[in-house]
Coordinates of C-alpha atoms and ligand atoms in Angstrom, one line a residue:
X1 CA 101.2 109.1 79.3
X2 CA 100.7 110.3 83.0
X3 CA 104.0 111.7 84.4
X4 CA 105.5 109.6 87.5
X5 CA 105.8 111.0 91.0
X6 CA 108.4 110.4 93.7
X7 CA 107.8 107.4 95.4
X8 CA 105.1 105.0 95.7
X9 CA 101.5 105.9 94.6
X10 CA 100.1 105.2 97.9
X11 CA 101.8 104.9 101.2
X12 CA 100.0 104.0 104.5
X13 CA 101.7 103.1 107.7
X14 CA 100.1 102.4 111.2
X15 CA 96.7 103.8 110.3
X16 CA 94.0 103.6 113.3
X17 CA 90.6 104.8 113.2
X18 CA 87.5 104.4 115.5
X19 CA 84.0 105.7 115.5
X20 CA 82.9 105.6 118.9
X21 CA 83.3 101.9 120.0
X22 CA 83.6 100.6 116.6
X23 CA 87.4 100.2 115.5
X24 CA 87.1 100.6 111.6
X25 CA 91.0 100.4 111.1
X26 CA 93.5 98.8 113.6
X27 CA 96.6 99.1 112.3
X28 CA 97.0 99.4 108.2
X29 CA 100.4 99.3 106.6
X30 CA 100.5 99.2 102.7
X31 CA 102.0 100.6 99.8
X32 CA 100.8 100.6 96.3
X33 CA 103.2 101.2 93.6
X34 CA 103.4 103.7 90.9
X35 CA 101.2 102.1 87.8
X36 CA 99.9 99.1 89.9
X37 CA 96.3 97.9 89.5
X38 CA 95.8 97.1 93.1
X39 CA 92.7 95.3 94.7
X40 CA 91.2 96.0 98.0
X41 CA 88.8 93.6 99.0
X42 CA 87.2 92.5 102.1
X43 CA 83.6 91.8 103.6
X44 CA 81.1 94.6 104.4
X45 CA 82.4 96.6 107.2
X46 CA 86.2 95.6 106.9
X47 CA 87.3 99.3 106.7
X48 CA 88.0 99.8 103.0
X49 CA 85.8 102.9 102.7
X50 CA 87.1 104.3 105.9
X51 CA 90.8 103.8 104.5
X52 CA 89.9 105.3 101.3
X53 CA 88.3 108.4 103.0
X54 CA 91.3 108.8 104.9
X55 CA 93.2 108.8 101.7
X56 CA 90.9 111.6 100.1
X57 CA 91.4 113.5 103.3
X58 CA 87.8 113.2 104.0
X59 CA 88.0 111.6 107.5
X60 CA 91.1 112.3 110.1
X61 CA 92.8 109.0 111.1
X62 CA 93.4 108.7 114.9
X63 CA 97.1 107.5 114.2
X64 CA 99.2 106.8 111.5
X65 CA 100.2 108.4 108.4
X66 CA 98.8 108.4 104.6
X67 CA 100.6 110.0 101.3
X68 CA 99.6 110.0 97.9
X69 CA 102.8 110.3 95.6
X70 CA 104.8 111.2 98.7
X71 CA 102.4 114.0 99.8
X72 CA 101.2 113.4 103.2
X73 CA 97.2 113.5 103.1
X74 CA 97.2 116.2 105.9
X75 CA 100.4 118.1 105.8
X76 CA 100.2 118.4 101.9
X77 CA 96.8 118.3 101.5
X78 CA 96.4 120.1 98.4
X79 CA 99.0 118.3 96.8
X80 CA 98.0 115.1 97.8
X81 CA 94.3 115.7 96.7
X82 CA 95.6 116.9 93.2
X83 CA 97.4 113.6 92.7
X84 CA 94.2 111.5 93.8
X85 CA 90.6 111.1 92.1
X86 CA 88.3 109.0 94.1
X87 CA 85.1 107.5 92.7
X88 CA 83.0 107.3 96.2
X89 CA 80.9 104.2 96.9
X90 CA 77.9 106.4 97.9
X91 CA 76.2 108.3 94.9
X92 CA 75.6 111.7 96.5
X93 CA 74.7 114.8 94.1
X94 CA 72.8 118.1 94.3
X95 CA 69.9 117.2 92.1
X96 CA 69.5 120.5 90.8
X97 CA 72.7 120.7 89.0
X98 CA 73.3 119.4 85.3
X99 CA 76.1 117.1 84.5
X100 CA 78.4 119.7 83.0
X101 CA 77.8 121.8 86.1
X102 CA 78.8 119.1 88.1
X103 CA 81.9 118.7 86.2
X104 CA 82.7 122.2 86.1
X105 CA 82.2 122.9 89.8
X106 CA 84.8 120.1 90.3
X107 CA 87.1 121.7 87.7
X108 CA 86.6 125.1 89.6
X109 CA 87.6 123.5 93.0
X110 CA 90.8 122.6 91.4
X111 CA 91.4 125.8 89.9
X112 CA 90.8 124.4 86.1
X113 CA 88.8 126.9 84.2
X114 CA 90.2 127.3 81.1
X115 CA 89.6 125.5 77.6
X116 CA 92.1 122.9 78.0
X117 CA 90.0 121.5 81.0
X118 CA 86.8 122.2 79.3
X119 CA 87.7 120.2 76.4
X120 CA 89.0 117.2 78.6
X121 CA 85.5 117.3 80.4
X122 CA 83.6 117.0 77.0
X123 CA 86.1 114.1 76.2
X124 CA 85.0 112.4 79.6
X125 CA 81.3 113.0 78.9
X126 CA 81.9 111.3 75.4
X127 CA 83.9 108.5 76.5
X128 CA 81.7 107.7 79.6
X129 CA 78.6 107.6 76.9
X130 CA 77.0 110.7 78.8
X131 CA 77.4 113.5 76.0
X132 CA 73.6 113.5 75.3
X133 CA 73.2 113.8 79.4
X134 CA 75.3 116.8 79.7
X135 CA 72.8 119.2 80.2
X136 CA 70.4 117.0 82.0
X137 CA 69.5 117.6 85.7
X138 CA 71.3 115.1 88.0
X139 CA 67.8 114.0 89.4
X140 CA 66.8 112.7 86.0
X141 CA 69.6 110.3 85.6
X142 CA 69.5 106.6 86.3
X143 CA 71.5 105.2 88.9
X144 CA 74.2 103.9 86.0
X145 CA 74.4 107.0 84.6
X146 CA 75.2 108.6 88.0
X147 CA 77.7 106.2 88.5
X148 CA 79.4 107.5 85.4
X149 CA 79.1 111.1 86.4
X150 CA 80.9 110.0 89.6
X151 CA 83.7 108.4 87.6
X152 CA 84.0 111.6 85.4
X153 CA 84.1 113.9 88.4
X154 CA 87.0 111.9 90.0
X155 CA 88.7 112.5 86.8
X156 CA 88.3 115.9 85.9
X157 CA 91.8 117.2 87.2
X158 CA 93.4 114.3 85.5
X159 CA 95.0 112.5 88.9
X160 CA 98.0 110.3 88.8
X161 CA 96.1 107.9 91.2
X162 CA 92.6 106.7 90.9
X163 CA 90.6 104.9 93.5
X164 CA 87.4 103.3 92.8
X165 CA 85.2 102.1 95.6
X166 CA 82.9 99.5 94.5
X167 CA 82.1 101.4 91.1
X168 CA 79.9 98.5 90.0
X169 CA 77.8 97.7 93.1
X170 CA 74.2 97.6 91.6
X171 CA 75.4 98.1 87.9
X172 CA 74.0 96.4 85.1
X173 CA 76.3 93.9 83.5
X174 CA 76.6 95.8 80.0
X175 CA 77.7 99.0 81.6
X176 CA 80.0 96.9 84.1
X177 CA 81.9 95.7 81.2
X178 CA 82.4 99.1 79.6
X179 CA 83.1 100.7 82.9
X180 CA 85.9 98.1 83.1
X181 CA 87.2 98.5 79.7
X182 CA 87.6 102.3 80.6
X183 CA 89.4 101.7 83.9
X184 CA 91.9 99.2 81.9
X185 CA 92.5 102.2 79.5
X186 CA 93.3 104.6 82.1
X187 CA 95.6 101.9 83.6
X188 CA 97.2 101.5 80.4
X189 CA 98.0 105.4 80.0
X190 CA 99.7 105.3 83.2
X191 CA 97.3 105.8 86.1
X192 CA 97.5 103.9 89.2
X193 CA 94.2 102.3 90.0
X194 CA 92.9 100.8 93.4
X195 CA 89.7 99.0 93.2
X196 CA 87.3 97.9 95.6
X197 CA 84.8 95.4 94.7
X198 CA 82.2 92.8 95.7
X199 CA 82.9 90.7 92.3
X200 CA 86.0 88.5 93.1
X201 CA 86.0 87.4 89.7
X202 CA 86.5 91.0 88.3
X203 CA 89.4 91.6 90.9
X204 CA 90.8 88.2 89.6
X205 CA 91.0 89.4 86.2
X206 CA 92.0 93.1 86.7
X207 CA 94.4 93.1 89.4
X208 CA 98.2 92.7 89.8
X209 CA 98.4 92.9 93.5
X210 CA 95.5 92.3 96.2
X211 CA 95.2 93.1 99.8
X212 CA 92.3 91.6 101.7
X213 CA 90.8 93.3 104.7
X214 CA 89.3 92.0 107.6
X215 CA 87.8 93.6 110.8
X216 CA 90.2 97.0 110.2
X217 CA 93.2 94.7 109.4
X218 CA 94.9 93.6 106.3
X219 CA 94.4 89.5 106.5
X220 CA 96.5 89.3 103.1
X221 CA 98.6 91.5 100.6
X222 CA 100.0 89.5 97.7
X223 CA 100.3 89.1 93.9
X224 CA 97.1 87.7 92.7
X225 CA 98.9 84.5 91.7
X226 CA 100.5 83.9 95.2
X227 CA 97.0 84.4 96.7
X228 CA 95.8 81.8 94.4
X229 CA 98.3 79.2 95.4
X230 CA 97.2 79.4 99.1
X231 CA 93.7 78.2 98.2
X232 CA 93.6 74.7 99.6
X233 CA 90.4 73.9 97.8
X234 CA 89.2 72.5 94.4
X235 CA 85.8 71.9 93.4
X236 CA 83.9 69.2 91.8
X237 CA 80.8 69.5 90.1
X238 CA 78.6 65.9 89.5
X239 CA 75.5 65.7 87.5
X240 CA 73.5 62.5 88.3
X241 CA 70.7 60.9 86.1
X242 CA 68.2 61.2 89.2
X243 CA 67.9 63.8 91.6
X244 CA 69.7 62.7 94.9
X245 CA 67.5 62.4 97.9
X246 CA 70.2 61.8 100.5
X247 CA 73.9 61.5 100.3
X248 CA 76.1 59.3 102.3
X249 CA 77.6 61.3 105.4
X250 CA 81.0 61.9 104.3
X251 CA 80.1 63.0 100.9
X252 CA 77.2 65.4 102.7
X253 CA 80.2 67.0 104.9
X254 CA 81.9 67.9 101.6
X255 CA 78.7 69.6 99.8
X256 CA 78.8 73.0 98.9
X257 CA 75.9 73.5 96.9
X258 CA 73.0 71.8 95.1
X259 CA 71.5 73.1 91.7
X260 CA 68.9 70.8 90.1
X261 CA 70.7 67.2 89.6
X262 CA 74.3 68.8 89.8
X263 CA 75.8 68.5 93.2
X264 CA 79.0 70.7 94.0
X265 CA 81.8 69.2 96.3
X266 CA 84.5 71.2 98.0
X267 CA 87.7 68.9 98.0
X268 CA 90.8 69.5 100.2
X269 CA 93.7 69.4 97.8
X270 CA 96.0 66.7 98.7
X271 CA 93.6 64.7 101.1
X272 CA 90.1 64.1 99.2
X273 CA 90.2 62.5 96.1
X274 CA 87.7 62.5 92.8
X275 CA 87.6 58.6 92.5
X276 CA 86.6 58.2 95.9
X277 CA 83.7 60.8 95.6
X278 CA 82.6 59.1 92.3
X279 CA 82.9 55.4 94.0
X280 CA 80.7 56.6 96.9
X281 CA 78.2 58.0 94.8
X282 CA 78.1 54.8 92.7
X283 CA 77.8 52.5 96.0
X284 CA 75.0 54.6 97.1
X285 CA 73.1 53.6 93.6
X286 CA 73.6 57.0 91.9
X287 CA 74.5 57.2 88.0
X288 CA 76.8 60.0 87.5
X289 CA 76.1 61.4 83.9
X290 CA 78.8 64.5 83.8
X291 CA 81.5 66.0 86.0
X292 CA 83.5 68.9 85.8
X293 CA 86.2 70.3 88.2
X294 CA 87.5 73.6 88.8
X295 CA 90.5 74.9 90.5
X296 CA 90.5 77.3 93.2
X297 CA 89.4 80.8 92.5
X298 CA 90.1 83.9 94.5
X299 CA 86.6 83.5 95.8
X300 CA 87.8 80.5 97.7
X301 CA 90.8 82.1 99.2
X302 CA 88.6 85.0 100.0
X303 CA 86.3 83.1 102.1
X304 CA 89.0 81.1 103.8
X305 CA 90.7 84.3 104.9
X306 CA 87.5 86.4 105.9
X307 CA 85.7 83.5 107.5
X308 CA 88.4 82.0 109.5
X309 CA 87.6 82.8 113.3
X310 CA 90.2 85.0 114.8
Ligands
ADP1 P1 83.7 98.7 104.1 O1 83.8 99.9 103.2 O2 84.9 98.0 104.0 O3 82.4 97.9 104.0 P2 83.7 101.0 106.0 O4 85.0 101.5 106.1 O5 82.7 101.5 105.5 O6 83.6 99.2 105.6 O7 83.5 100.6 107.5 C1 84.0 99.9 108.6 C2 83.3 100.1 110.1 O8 83.7 101.5 110.6 C3 82.0 99.5 109.9 O9 81.9 98.7 111.5 C4 81.3 100.6 110.0 O10 80.0 100.4 110.6 C5 81.9 102.0 110.8 N1 81.9 103.2 110.2 C6 82.3 103.6 109.2 N2 81.8 104.9 109.0 C7 81.5 105.4 110.0 C8 80.8 106.6 110.5 N3 80.9 107.8 109.8 N4 80.3 106.5 111.8 C9 80.3 105.2 112.2 N5 80.7 104.1 112.2 C10 81.4 103.9 111.1
MG2 MG1 82.9 100.4 101.7

């Protein structure tokens, strides 16, 4: 198990950051507890990567403070950096290094040159299914393999807190599944995990608490269960025998998506009723052959929070 540190895994208070006229962070307050599996969600441009770069000491905030395991990311940079492993969103490598060289350089950066760390790096290669690629140049690797090297690189110094910035963007389904299995194992071993992802279903399955960012602010921060309770929507999918060319206006307004003969309606809980929808379809002369309902997912909550106009 990973030993505990004093205080929260991540503390962020009053963080502001702008790039020219773009305000990337407009006052972020956040605490991630030790051992949490924390989700950081939000549309493109919400400020997630900027926040992560500040935590990693790669970007300097205009105001506010941030600490990893109680170590200020500026005043105690070295300790903060040691406690943190970041898997960045962008894949950037020197194409001429081999996988083992990339990991050895990272170990050197943290002053970890002994046999114990070498053994750990080999273990990482094996776990991440890179063992047979250890001596291959980075430029010869596929996108998915490069991502796995990024993950290994972030873990070389066995950090307590691991932040993954969209680790599965553009990664195939099989690799995604094995990455999640690996991240879950890290979590089970005591690591604090912070994850940003575009795949909301993944956050819904994996995370204990979730912050939803929007326009440089935190629009919501709560347990997954509490966020889901905020959803006021339920979906109803109706399959008709014949394609429906035109819907009555009240139904058209509720229509979310159409796939072949299946119509997907979004119902407001409390005000819209399923029998009403089915009756309206029947009156319009459509024969319903199948229905399915689905409770609100995190995706609905996310869309409500991020698309609602300020
Ligand atoms: P996210 O990771 O949530 O997609 P980012 O933190 O990457 O969001 O970006 C937040 C905002 O800051 C965006 O408007 C983005 O264009 C801007 N931004 C981020 N980094 C830079 C930079 N280095 N220079 C200028 N603008 C930037
Ligand atoms: Mg980003």
